Amino acid sequence: MKFTILVAAYNAQKYLEQCLDSLFNQTEKSVQVIVIDDCSTDNSAALEQAYTKVRENCVLVLHTPQNSGQAEARNLGLQYAAGELTMMVDADDWLAPDCLEKMWAAYKQADDIDCVVNKVIMTENGREWGYSHPSGTPIPALMTGYEACLYAIDWRLHGYYAVRTDLHKRIPYDTSCRIYSDDNTCRYHYLFSRKVALSDGIYYYRQHSESCTHSATYNRLQFLRANMQLRSQLEEYGIDEEGLRVCESHCWPLYVGIYRQMQRLRKETYLSEEQEEEIAETLREAYDALRLDRLGKHRLPYTLFCLKQKAIMRVKG
């Protein structure tokens, strides 16, 4: 088996058929599809079971015991992965018909390639555009895992890819947060790869308001926790100072932006006492975890930082 595809589904009935059809209509036929239903309350489960009857030799449907989020669901499926390469496809996304064929060709360029990265086309309401690297920096078609990790920390390189299954099972999806922390996993996979190759296989990424990563501002607190986990894990994995500097360059502006979002949320929305406490605790904890010395900056005492940000926000309106 060449590929295992993990599809975590939660109330994805609206999009799931297109996703699964794109997987079963690949020009590359050596594919195992594992659908993990995360306690859907719509008709997703019935649709998934229909596919098992039609495609009984190449699809496995699993069910989480309770709604746990995409990372936990994918890790359940990962236990059953039998392909040489494993990748995830979100239940509302889909692949071009020759995507896997092109990925396999890129993978077979050399014996030391451990990850193969898709080309991503973003879609929203019928409009399409290619994934653009934030810095405009061109990404090499073949790079070391360390290079790929640095590109991925600030999303010059995205996280839609296939990885050798043995590496993936050693480093499963990061479940430290319910959302966002699973994004860290690609950085770890790249870091421990010998080589990472780009492919021309197209992954279609659907943007829409129902996506869990496009939900309420309050959930952005999880982004701060995911960034804290990323910093901590990279330190534990022994990445060098340049890698930690790139990580801090990514985390610092995100922290400032989310801090300001939380202050606006407090003004514009009724929040419970528990929510207020979580915001205050998470903002303080994430600030204390920052390592601005890696950027040659001095970290102000938290109270002074807050006063400075409030002054800036008043000026900007």
PDB file of N, CA and C in Angstrom, residues 167-243:
ATOM      1  N   LEU A 167       7.540   7.429  10.635  1.00  0.00           N
ATOM      2  CA  LEU A 167       7.842   8.691  11.302  1.00  0.00           C
ATOM      3  C   LEU A 167       6.588   9.277  11.932  1.00  0.00           C
ATOM      4  N   HIS A 168       5.475   9.201  11.214  1.00  0.00           N
ATOM      5  CA  HIS A 168       4.213   9.755  11.728  1.00  0.00           C
ATOM      6  C   HIS A 168       3.780   9.028  12.998  1.00  0.00           C
ATOM      7  N   LYS A 169       3.971   7.724  13.040  1.00  0.00           N
ATOM      8  CA  LYS A 169       3.562   6.972  14.230  1.00  0.00           C
ATOM      9  C   LYS A 169       4.473   7.277  15.415  1.00  0.00           C
ATOM     10  N   ARG A 170       5.724   7.635  15.134  1.00  0.00           N
ATOM     11  CA  ARG A 170       6.617   8.050  16.222  1.00  0.00           C
ATOM     12  C   ARG A 170       6.227   9.430  16.748  1.00  0.00           C
ATOM     13  N   ILE A 171       5.733  10.290  15.850  1.00  0.00           N
ATOM     14  CA  ILE A 171       5.328  11.647  16.239  1.00  0.00           C
ATOM     15  C   ILE A 171       3.896  11.851  15.769  1.00  0.00           C
ATOM     16  N   PRO A 172       2.896  11.454  16.550  1.00  0.00           N
ATOM     17  CA  PRO A 172       1.493  11.637  16.165  1.00  0.00           C
ATOM     18  C   PRO A 172       1.083  13.097  16.267  1.00  0.00           C
ATOM     19  N   TYR A 173      -0.174  13.375  15.980  1.00  0.00           N
ATOM     20  CA  TYR A 173      -0.649  14.757  15.999  1.00  0.00           C
ATOM     21  C   TYR A 173      -0.595  15.344  17.406  1.00  0.00           C
ATOM     22  N   ASP A 174      -0.174  16.579  17.475  1.00  0.00           N
ATOM     23  CA  ASP A 174      -0.078  17.309  18.739  1.00  0.00           C
ATOM     24  C   ASP A 174      -1.489  17.598  19.250  1.00  0.00           C
ATOM     25  N   THR A 175      -1.827  17.052  20.406  1.00  0.00           N
ATOM     26  CA  THR A 175      -3.166  17.211  20.979  1.00  0.00           C
ATOM     27  C   THR A 175      -3.160  18.092  22.229  1.00  0.00           C
ATOM     28  N   SER A 176      -2.123  18.909  22.386  1.00  0.00           N
ATOM     29  CA  SER A 176      -2.031  19.735  23.592  1.00  0.00           C
ATOM     30  C   SER A 176      -3.146  20.778  23.652  1.00  0.00           C
ATOM     31  N   CYS A 177      -3.705  21.149  22.501  1.00  0.00           N
ATOM     32  CA  CYS A 177      -4.880  22.030  22.445  1.00  0.00           C
ATOM     33  C   CYS A 177      -5.927  21.352  21.566  1.00  0.00           C
ATOM     34  N   ARG A 178      -7.170  21.704  21.773  1.00  0.00           N
ATOM     35  CA  ARG A 178      -8.231  21.102  20.965  1.00  0.00           C
ATOM     36  C   ARG A 178      -8.135  21.550  19.515  1.00  0.00           C
ATOM     37  N   ILE A 179      -7.776  22.798  19.291  1.00  0.00           N
ATOM     38  CA  ILE A 179      -7.557  23.308  17.937  1.00  0.00           C
ATOM     39  C   ILE A 179      -6.200  23.991  17.880  1.00  0.00           C
ATOM     40  N   TYR A 180      -5.673  24.108  16.683  1.00  0.00           N
ATOM     41  CA  TYR A 180      -4.418  24.802  16.360  1.00  0.00           C
ATOM     42  C   TYR A 180      -3.160  24.011  16.681  1.00  0.00           C
ATOM     43  N   SER A 181      -3.092  23.286  17.788  1.00  0.00           N
ATOM     44  CA  SER A 181      -1.826  22.627  18.112  1.00  0.00           C
ATOM     45  C   SER A 181      -1.476  21.543  17.100  1.00  0.00           C
ATOM     46  N   ASP A 182      -2.481  20.934  16.426  1.00  0.00           N
ATOM     47  CA  ASP A 182      -2.162  19.925  15.425  1.00  0.00           C
ATOM     48  C   ASP A 182      -1.377  20.526  14.263  1.00  0.00           C
ATOM     49  N   ASP A 183      -1.487  21.851  14.064  1.00  0.00           N
ATOM     50  CA  ASP A 183      -0.678  22.508  13.039  1.00  0.00           C
ATOM     51  C   ASP A 183       0.812  22.377  13.329  1.00  0.00           C
ATOM     52  N   ASN A 184       1.166  22.232  14.598  1.00  0.00           N
ATOM     53  CA  ASN A 184       2.575  22.098  14.953  1.00  0.00           C
ATOM     54  C   ASN A 184       3.189  20.815  14.420  1.00  0.00           C
ATOM     55  N   THR A 185       2.358  19.810  14.185  1.00  0.00           N
ATOM     56  CA  THR A 185       2.874  18.481  13.871  1.00  0.00           C
ATOM     57  C   THR A 185       3.709  18.473  12.608  1.00  0.00           C
ATOM     58  N   CYS A 186       3.295  19.222  11.591  1.00  0.00           N
ATOM     59  CA  CYS A 186       4.072  19.222  10.350  1.00  0.00           C
ATOM     60  C   CYS A 186       5.473  19.765  10.599  1.00  0.00           C
ATOM     61  N   ARG A 187       5.600  20.741  11.486  1.00  0.00           N
ATOM     62  CA  ARG A 187       6.929  21.293  11.770  1.00  0.00           C
ATOM     63  C   ARG A 187       7.830  20.231  12.382  1.00  0.00           C
ATOM     64  N   TYR A 188       7.281  19.411  13.257  1.00  0.00           N
ATOM     65  CA  TYR A 188       8.073  18.352  13.874  1.00  0.00           C
ATOM     66  C   TYR A 188       8.444  17.281  12.843  1.00  0.00           C
ATOM     67  N   HIS A 189       7.488  16.920  11.989  1.00  0.00           N
ATOM     68  CA  HIS A 189       7.782  15.927  10.957  1.00  0.00           C
ATOM     69  C   HIS A 189       8.871  16.432  10.015  1.00  0.00           C
ATOM     70  N   TYR A 190       8.773  17.688   9.611  1.00  0.00           N
ATOM     71  CA  TYR A 190       9.802  18.242   8.730  1.00  0.00           C
ATOM     72  C   TYR A 190      11.163  18.225   9.431  1.00  0.00           C
ATOM     73  N   LEU A 191      11.177  18.622  10.697  1.00  0.00           N
ATOM     74  CA  LEU A 191      12.435  18.705  11.434  1.00  0.00           C
ATOM     75  C   LEU A 191      13.154  17.363  11.464  1.00  0.00           C
ATOM     76  N   PHE A 192      12.401  16.275  11.620  1.00  0.00           N
ATOM     77  CA  PHE A 192      13.008  14.952  11.744  1.00  0.00           C
ATOM     78  C   PHE A 192      13.125  14.226  10.400  1.00  0.00           C
ATOM     79  N   SER A 193      12.788  14.913   9.322  1.00  0.00           N
ATOM     80  CA  SER A 193      12.942  14.319   7.991  1.00  0.00           C
ATOM     81  C   SER A 193      14.367  14.514   7.480  1.00  0.00           C
ATOM     82  N   ARG A 194      14.818  13.556   6.709  1.00  0.00           N
ATOM     83  CA  ARG A 194      16.118  13.719   6.053  1.00  0.00           C
ATOM     84  C   ARG A 194      15.988  14.719   4.906  1.00  0.00           C
ATOM     85  N   LYS A 195      14.993  14.503   4.047  1.00  0.00           N
ATOM     86  CA  LYS A 195      14.705  15.424   2.949  1.00  0.00           C
ATOM     87  C   LYS A 195      13.196  15.619   2.841  1.00  0.00           C
ATOM     88  N   VAL A 196      12.802  16.795   2.374  1.00  0.00           N
ATOM     89  CA  VAL A 196      11.396  17.118   2.120  1.00  0.00           C
ATOM     90  C   VAL A 196      11.296  17.599   0.678  1.00  0.00           C
ATOM     91  N   ALA A 197      10.365  17.015  -0.075  1.00  0.00           N
ATOM     92  CA  ALA A 197      10.209  17.345  -1.489  1.00  0.00           C
ATOM     93  C   ALA A 197       8.869  18.023  -1.739  1.00  0.00           C
ATOM     94  N   LEU A 198       8.856  18.957  -2.656  1.00  0.00           N
ATOM     95  CA  LEU A 198       7.608  19.552  -3.132  1.00  0.00           C
ATOM     96  C   LEU A 198       7.088  18.731  -4.300  1.00  0.00           C
ATOM     97  N   SER A 199       5.768  18.665  -4.429  1.00  0.00           N
ATOM     98  CA  SER A 199       5.159  17.980  -5.566  1.00  0.00           C
ATOM     99  C   SER A 199       4.168  18.915  -6.254  1.00  0.00           C
ATOM    100  N   ASP A 200       3.734  18.516  -7.456  1.00  0.00           N
ATOM    101  CA  ASP A 200       2.727  19.285  -8.188  1.00  0.00           C
ATOM    102  C   ASP A 200       1.316  18.762  -7.926  1.00  0.00           C
ATOM    103  N   GLY A 201       1.183  17.789  -7.018  1.00  0.00           N
ATOM    104  CA  GLY A 201      -0.143  17.281  -6.677  1.00  0.00           C
ATOM    105  C   GLY A 201      -0.954  18.342  -5.956  1.00  0.00           C
ATOM    106  N   ILE A 202      -2.168  18.581  -6.417  1.00  0.00           N
ATOM    107  CA  ILE A 202      -2.966  19.711  -5.907  1.00  0.00           C
ATOM    108  C   ILE A 202      -3.936  19.273  -4.817  1.00  0.00           C
ATOM    109  N   TYR A 203      -3.870  19.985  -3.708  1.00  0.00           N
ATOM    110  CA  TYR A 203      -4.805  19.856  -2.580  1.00  0.00           C
ATOM    111  C   TYR A 203      -5.697  21.087  -2.613  1.00  0.00           C
ATOM    112  N   TYR A 204      -7.015  20.876  -2.664  1.00  0.00           N
ATOM    113  CA  TYR A 204      -7.970  21.991  -2.671  1.00  0.00           C
ATOM    114  C   TYR A 204      -8.452  22.253  -1.248  1.00  0.00           C
ATOM    115  N   TYR A 205      -8.128  23.430  -0.748  1.00  0.00           N
ATOM    116  CA  TYR A 205      -8.454  23.823   0.623  1.00  0.00           C
ATOM    117  C   TYR A 205      -9.649  24.766   0.587  1.00  0.00           C
ATOM    118  N   ARG A 206     -10.743  24.327   1.214  1.00  0.00           N
ATOM    119  CA  ARG A 206     -11.970  25.120   1.199  1.00  0.00           C
ATOM    120  C   ARG A 206     -12.013  26.059   2.418  1.00  0.00           C
ATOM    121  N   GLN A 207     -12.143  27.341   2.169  1.00  0.00           N
ATOM    122  CA  GLN A 207     -12.326  28.306   3.245  1.00  0.00           C
ATOM    123  C   GLN A 207     -13.806  28.638   3.372  1.00  0.00           C
ATOM    124  N   HIS A 208     -14.317  28.550   4.596  1.00  0.00           N
ATOM    125  CA  HIS A 208     -15.711  28.904   4.841  1.00  0.00           C
ATOM    126  C   HIS A 208     -15.893  29.170   6.322  1.00  0.00           C
ATOM    127  N   SER A 209     -16.956  29.842   6.669  1.00  0.00           N
ATOM    128  CA  SER A 209     -17.161  30.298   8.044  1.00  0.00           C
ATOM    129  C   SER A 209     -17.437  29.160   9.009  1.00  0.00           C
ATOM    130  N   GLU A 210     -17.812  27.983   8.508  1.00  0.00           N
ATOM    131  CA  GLU A 210     -18.124  26.857   9.394  1.00  0.00           C
ATOM    132  C   GLU A 210     -16.874  26.148   9.900  1.00  0.00           C
ATOM    133  N   SER A 211     -15.731  26.421   9.282  1.00  0.00           N
ATOM    134  CA  SER A 211     -14.501  25.750   9.672  1.00  0.00           C
ATOM    135  C   SER A 211     -14.156  26.077  11.114  1.00  0.00           C
ATOM    136  N   CYS A 212     -13.642  25.068  11.858  1.00  0.00           N
ATOM    137  CA  CYS A 212     -13.343  25.291  13.273  1.00  0.00           C
ATOM    138  C   CYS A 212     -12.217  26.308  13.451  1.00  0.00           C
ATOM    139  N   THR A 213     -11.342  26.473  12.462  1.00  0.00           N
ATOM    140  CA  THR A 213     -10.254  27.442  12.585  1.00  0.00           C
ATOM    141  C   THR A 213     -10.679  28.841  12.175  1.00  0.00           C
ATOM    142  N   HIS A 214     -11.925  29.001  11.740  1.00  0.00           N
ATOM    143  CA  HIS A 214     -12.424  30.326  11.391  1.00  0.00           C
ATOM    144  C   HIS A 214     -13.582  30.715  12.317  1.00  0.00           C
ATOM    145  N   SER A 215     -13.575  30.190  13.532  1.00  0.00           N
ATOM    146  CA  SER A 215     -14.666  30.430  14.462  1.00  0.00           C
ATOM    147  C   SER A 215     -14.375  31.645  15.327  1.00  0.00           C
ATOM    148  N   ALA A 216     -15.082  31.771  16.430  1.00  0.00           N
ATOM    149  CA  ALA A 216     -15.086  33.000  17.224  1.00  0.00           C
ATOM    150  C   ALA A 216     -13.699  33.424  17.690  1.00  0.00           C
ATOM    151  N   THR A 217     -13.570  34.727  17.894  1.00  0.00           N
ATOM    152  CA  THR A 217     -12.310  35.310  18.341  1.00  0.00           C
ATOM    153  C   THR A 217     -11.827  34.670  19.634  1.00  0.00           C
ATOM    154  N   TYR A 218     -12.734  34.314  20.511  1.00  0.00           N
ATOM    155  CA  TYR A 218     -12.372  33.737  21.803  1.00  0.00           C
ATOM    156  C   TYR A 218     -11.460  32.522  21.647  1.00  0.00           C
ATOM    157  N   ASN A 219     -11.683  31.750  20.580  1.00  0.00           N
ATOM    158  CA  ASN A 219     -10.874  30.555  20.357  1.00  0.00           C
ATOM    159  C   ASN A 219      -9.424  30.873  20.033  1.00  0.00           C
ATOM    160  N   ARG A 220      -9.128  32.127  19.734  1.00  0.00           N
ATOM    161  CA  ARG A 220      -7.747  32.484  19.414  1.00  0.00           C
ATOM    162  C   ARG A 220      -6.830  32.300  20.625  1.00  0.00           C
ATOM    163  N   LEU A 221      -7.411  32.206  21.804  1.00  0.00           N
ATOM    164  CA  LEU A 221      -6.588  31.885  22.970  1.00  0.00           C
ATOM    165  C   LEU A 221      -5.860  30.557  22.771  1.00  0.00           C
ATOM    166  N   GLN A 222      -6.524  29.628  22.085  1.00  0.00           N
ATOM    167  CA  GLN A 222      -5.903  28.337  21.837  1.00  0.00           C
ATOM    168  C   GLN A 222      -4.669  28.486  20.951  1.00  0.00           C
ATOM    169  N   PHE A 223      -4.670  29.518  20.097  1.00  0.00           N
ATOM    170  CA  PHE A 223      -3.509  29.783  19.252  1.00  0.00           C
ATOM    171  C   PHE A 223      -2.298  30.109  20.125  1.00  0.00           C
ATOM    172  N   LEU A 224      -2.510  30.901  21.177  1.00  0.00           N
ATOM    173  CA  LEU A 224      -1.413  31.237  22.072  1.00  0.00           C
ATOM    174  C   LEU A 224      -0.883  29.982  22.768  1.00  0.00           C
ATOM    175  N   ARG A 225      -1.781  29.116  23.192  1.00  0.00           N
ATOM    176  CA  ARG A 225      -1.342  27.889  23.853  1.00  0.00           C
ATOM    177  C   ARG A 225      -0.594  26.979  22.872  1.00  0.00           C
ATOM    178  N   ALA A 226      -1.067  26.935  21.628  1.00  0.00           N
ATOM    179  CA  ALA A 226      -0.378  26.136  20.618  1.00  0.00           C
ATOM    180  C   ALA A 226       1.025  26.675  20.357  1.00  0.00           C
ATOM    181  N   ASN A 227       1.168  27.998  20.345  1.00  0.00           N
ATOM    182  CA  ASN A 227       2.486  28.587  20.144  1.00  0.00           C
ATOM    183  C   ASN A 227       3.420  28.308  21.320  1.00  0.00           C
ATOM    184  N   MET A 228       2.877  28.320  22.521  1.00  0.00           N
ATOM    185  CA  MET A 228       3.697  27.969  23.680  1.00  0.00           C
ATOM    186  C   MET A 228       4.180  26.527  23.567  1.00  0.00           C
ATOM    187  N   GLN A 229       3.291  25.641  23.117  1.00  0.00           N
ATOM    188  CA  GLN A 229       3.670  24.244  22.948  1.00  0.00           C
ATOM    189  C   GLN A 229       4.730  24.103  21.857  1.00  0.00           C
ATOM    190  N   LEU A 230       4.576  24.850  20.769  1.00  0.00           N
ATOM    191  CA  LEU A 230       5.549  24.798  19.679  1.00  0.00           C
ATOM    192  C   LEU A 230       6.932  25.191  20.180  1.00  0.00           C
ATOM    193  N   ARG A 231       7.026  26.292  20.887  1.00  0.00           N
ATOM    194  CA  ARG A 231       8.312  26.760  21.407  1.00  0.00           C
ATOM    195  C   ARG A 231       8.930  25.704  22.332  1.00  0.00           C
ATOM    196  N   SER A 232       8.119  25.208  23.249  1.00  0.00           N
ATOM    197  CA  SER A 232       8.595  24.224  24.220  1.00  0.00           C
ATOM    198  C   SER A 232       9.062  22.947  23.535  1.00  0.00           C
ATOM    199  N   GLN A 233       8.300  22.490  22.533  1.00  0.00           N
ATOM    200  CA  GLN A 233       8.639  21.235  21.872  1.00  0.00           C
ATOM    201  C   GLN A 233       9.901  21.376  21.026  1.00  0.00           C
ATOM    202  N   LEU A 234      10.041  22.502  20.336  1.00  0.00           N
ATOM    203  CA  LEU A 234      11.249  22.716  19.539  1.00  0.00           C
ATOM    204  C   LEU A 234      12.486  22.759  20.437  1.00  0.00           C
ATOM    205  N   GLU A 235      12.348  23.375  21.607  1.00  0.00           N
ATOM    206  CA  GLU A 235      13.455  23.382  22.561  1.00  0.00           C
ATOM    207  C   GLU A 235      13.786  21.960  22.998  1.00  0.00           C
ATOM    208  N   GLU A 236      12.747  21.176  23.284  1.00  0.00           N
ATOM    209  CA  GLU A 236      12.967  19.787  23.725  1.00  0.00           C
ATOM    210  C   GLU A 236      13.612  18.957  22.626  1.00  0.00           C
ATOM    211  N   TYR A 237      13.232  19.211  21.370  1.00  0.00           N
ATOM    212  CA  TYR A 237      13.797  18.470  20.256  1.00  0.00           C
ATOM    213  C   TYR A 237      15.209  18.930  19.903  1.00  0.00           C
ATOM    214  N   GLY A 238      15.678  19.999  20.540  1.00  0.00           N
ATOM    215  CA  GLY A 238      17.060  20.419  20.351  1.00  0.00           C
ATOM    216  C   GLY A 238      17.332  21.202  19.099  1.00  0.00           C
ATOM    217  N   ILE A 239      16.307  21.894  18.552  1.00  0.00           N
ATOM    218  CA  ILE A 239      16.556  22.733  17.378  1.00  0.00           C
ATOM    219  C   ILE A 239      17.538  23.835  17.758  1.00  0.00           C
ATOM    220  N   ASP A 240      18.292  24.333  16.794  1.00  0.00           N
ATOM    221  CA  ASP A 240      19.346  25.298  17.097  1.00  0.00           C
ATOM    222  C   ASP A 240      18.783  26.696  17.359  1.00  0.00           C
ATOM    223  N   GLU A 241      19.671  27.622  17.690  1.00  0.00           N
ATOM    224  CA  GLU A 241      19.247  28.979  18.054  1.00  0.00           C
ATOM    225  C   GLU A 241      18.566  29.703  16.905  1.00  0.00           C
ATOM    226  N   GLU A 242      19.001  29.427  15.669  1.00  0.00           N
ATOM    227  CA  GLU A 242      18.332  30.054  14.527  1.00  0.00           C
ATOM    228  C   GLU A 242      16.878  29.605  14.446  1.00  0.00           C
ATOM    229  N   GLY A 243      16.637  28.329  14.675  1.00  0.00           N
ATOM    230  CA  GLY A 243      15.270  27.832  14.668  1.00  0.00           C
ATOM    231  C   GLY A 243      14.428  28.459  15.763  1.00  0.00           C
TER     232      GLY A 243
END
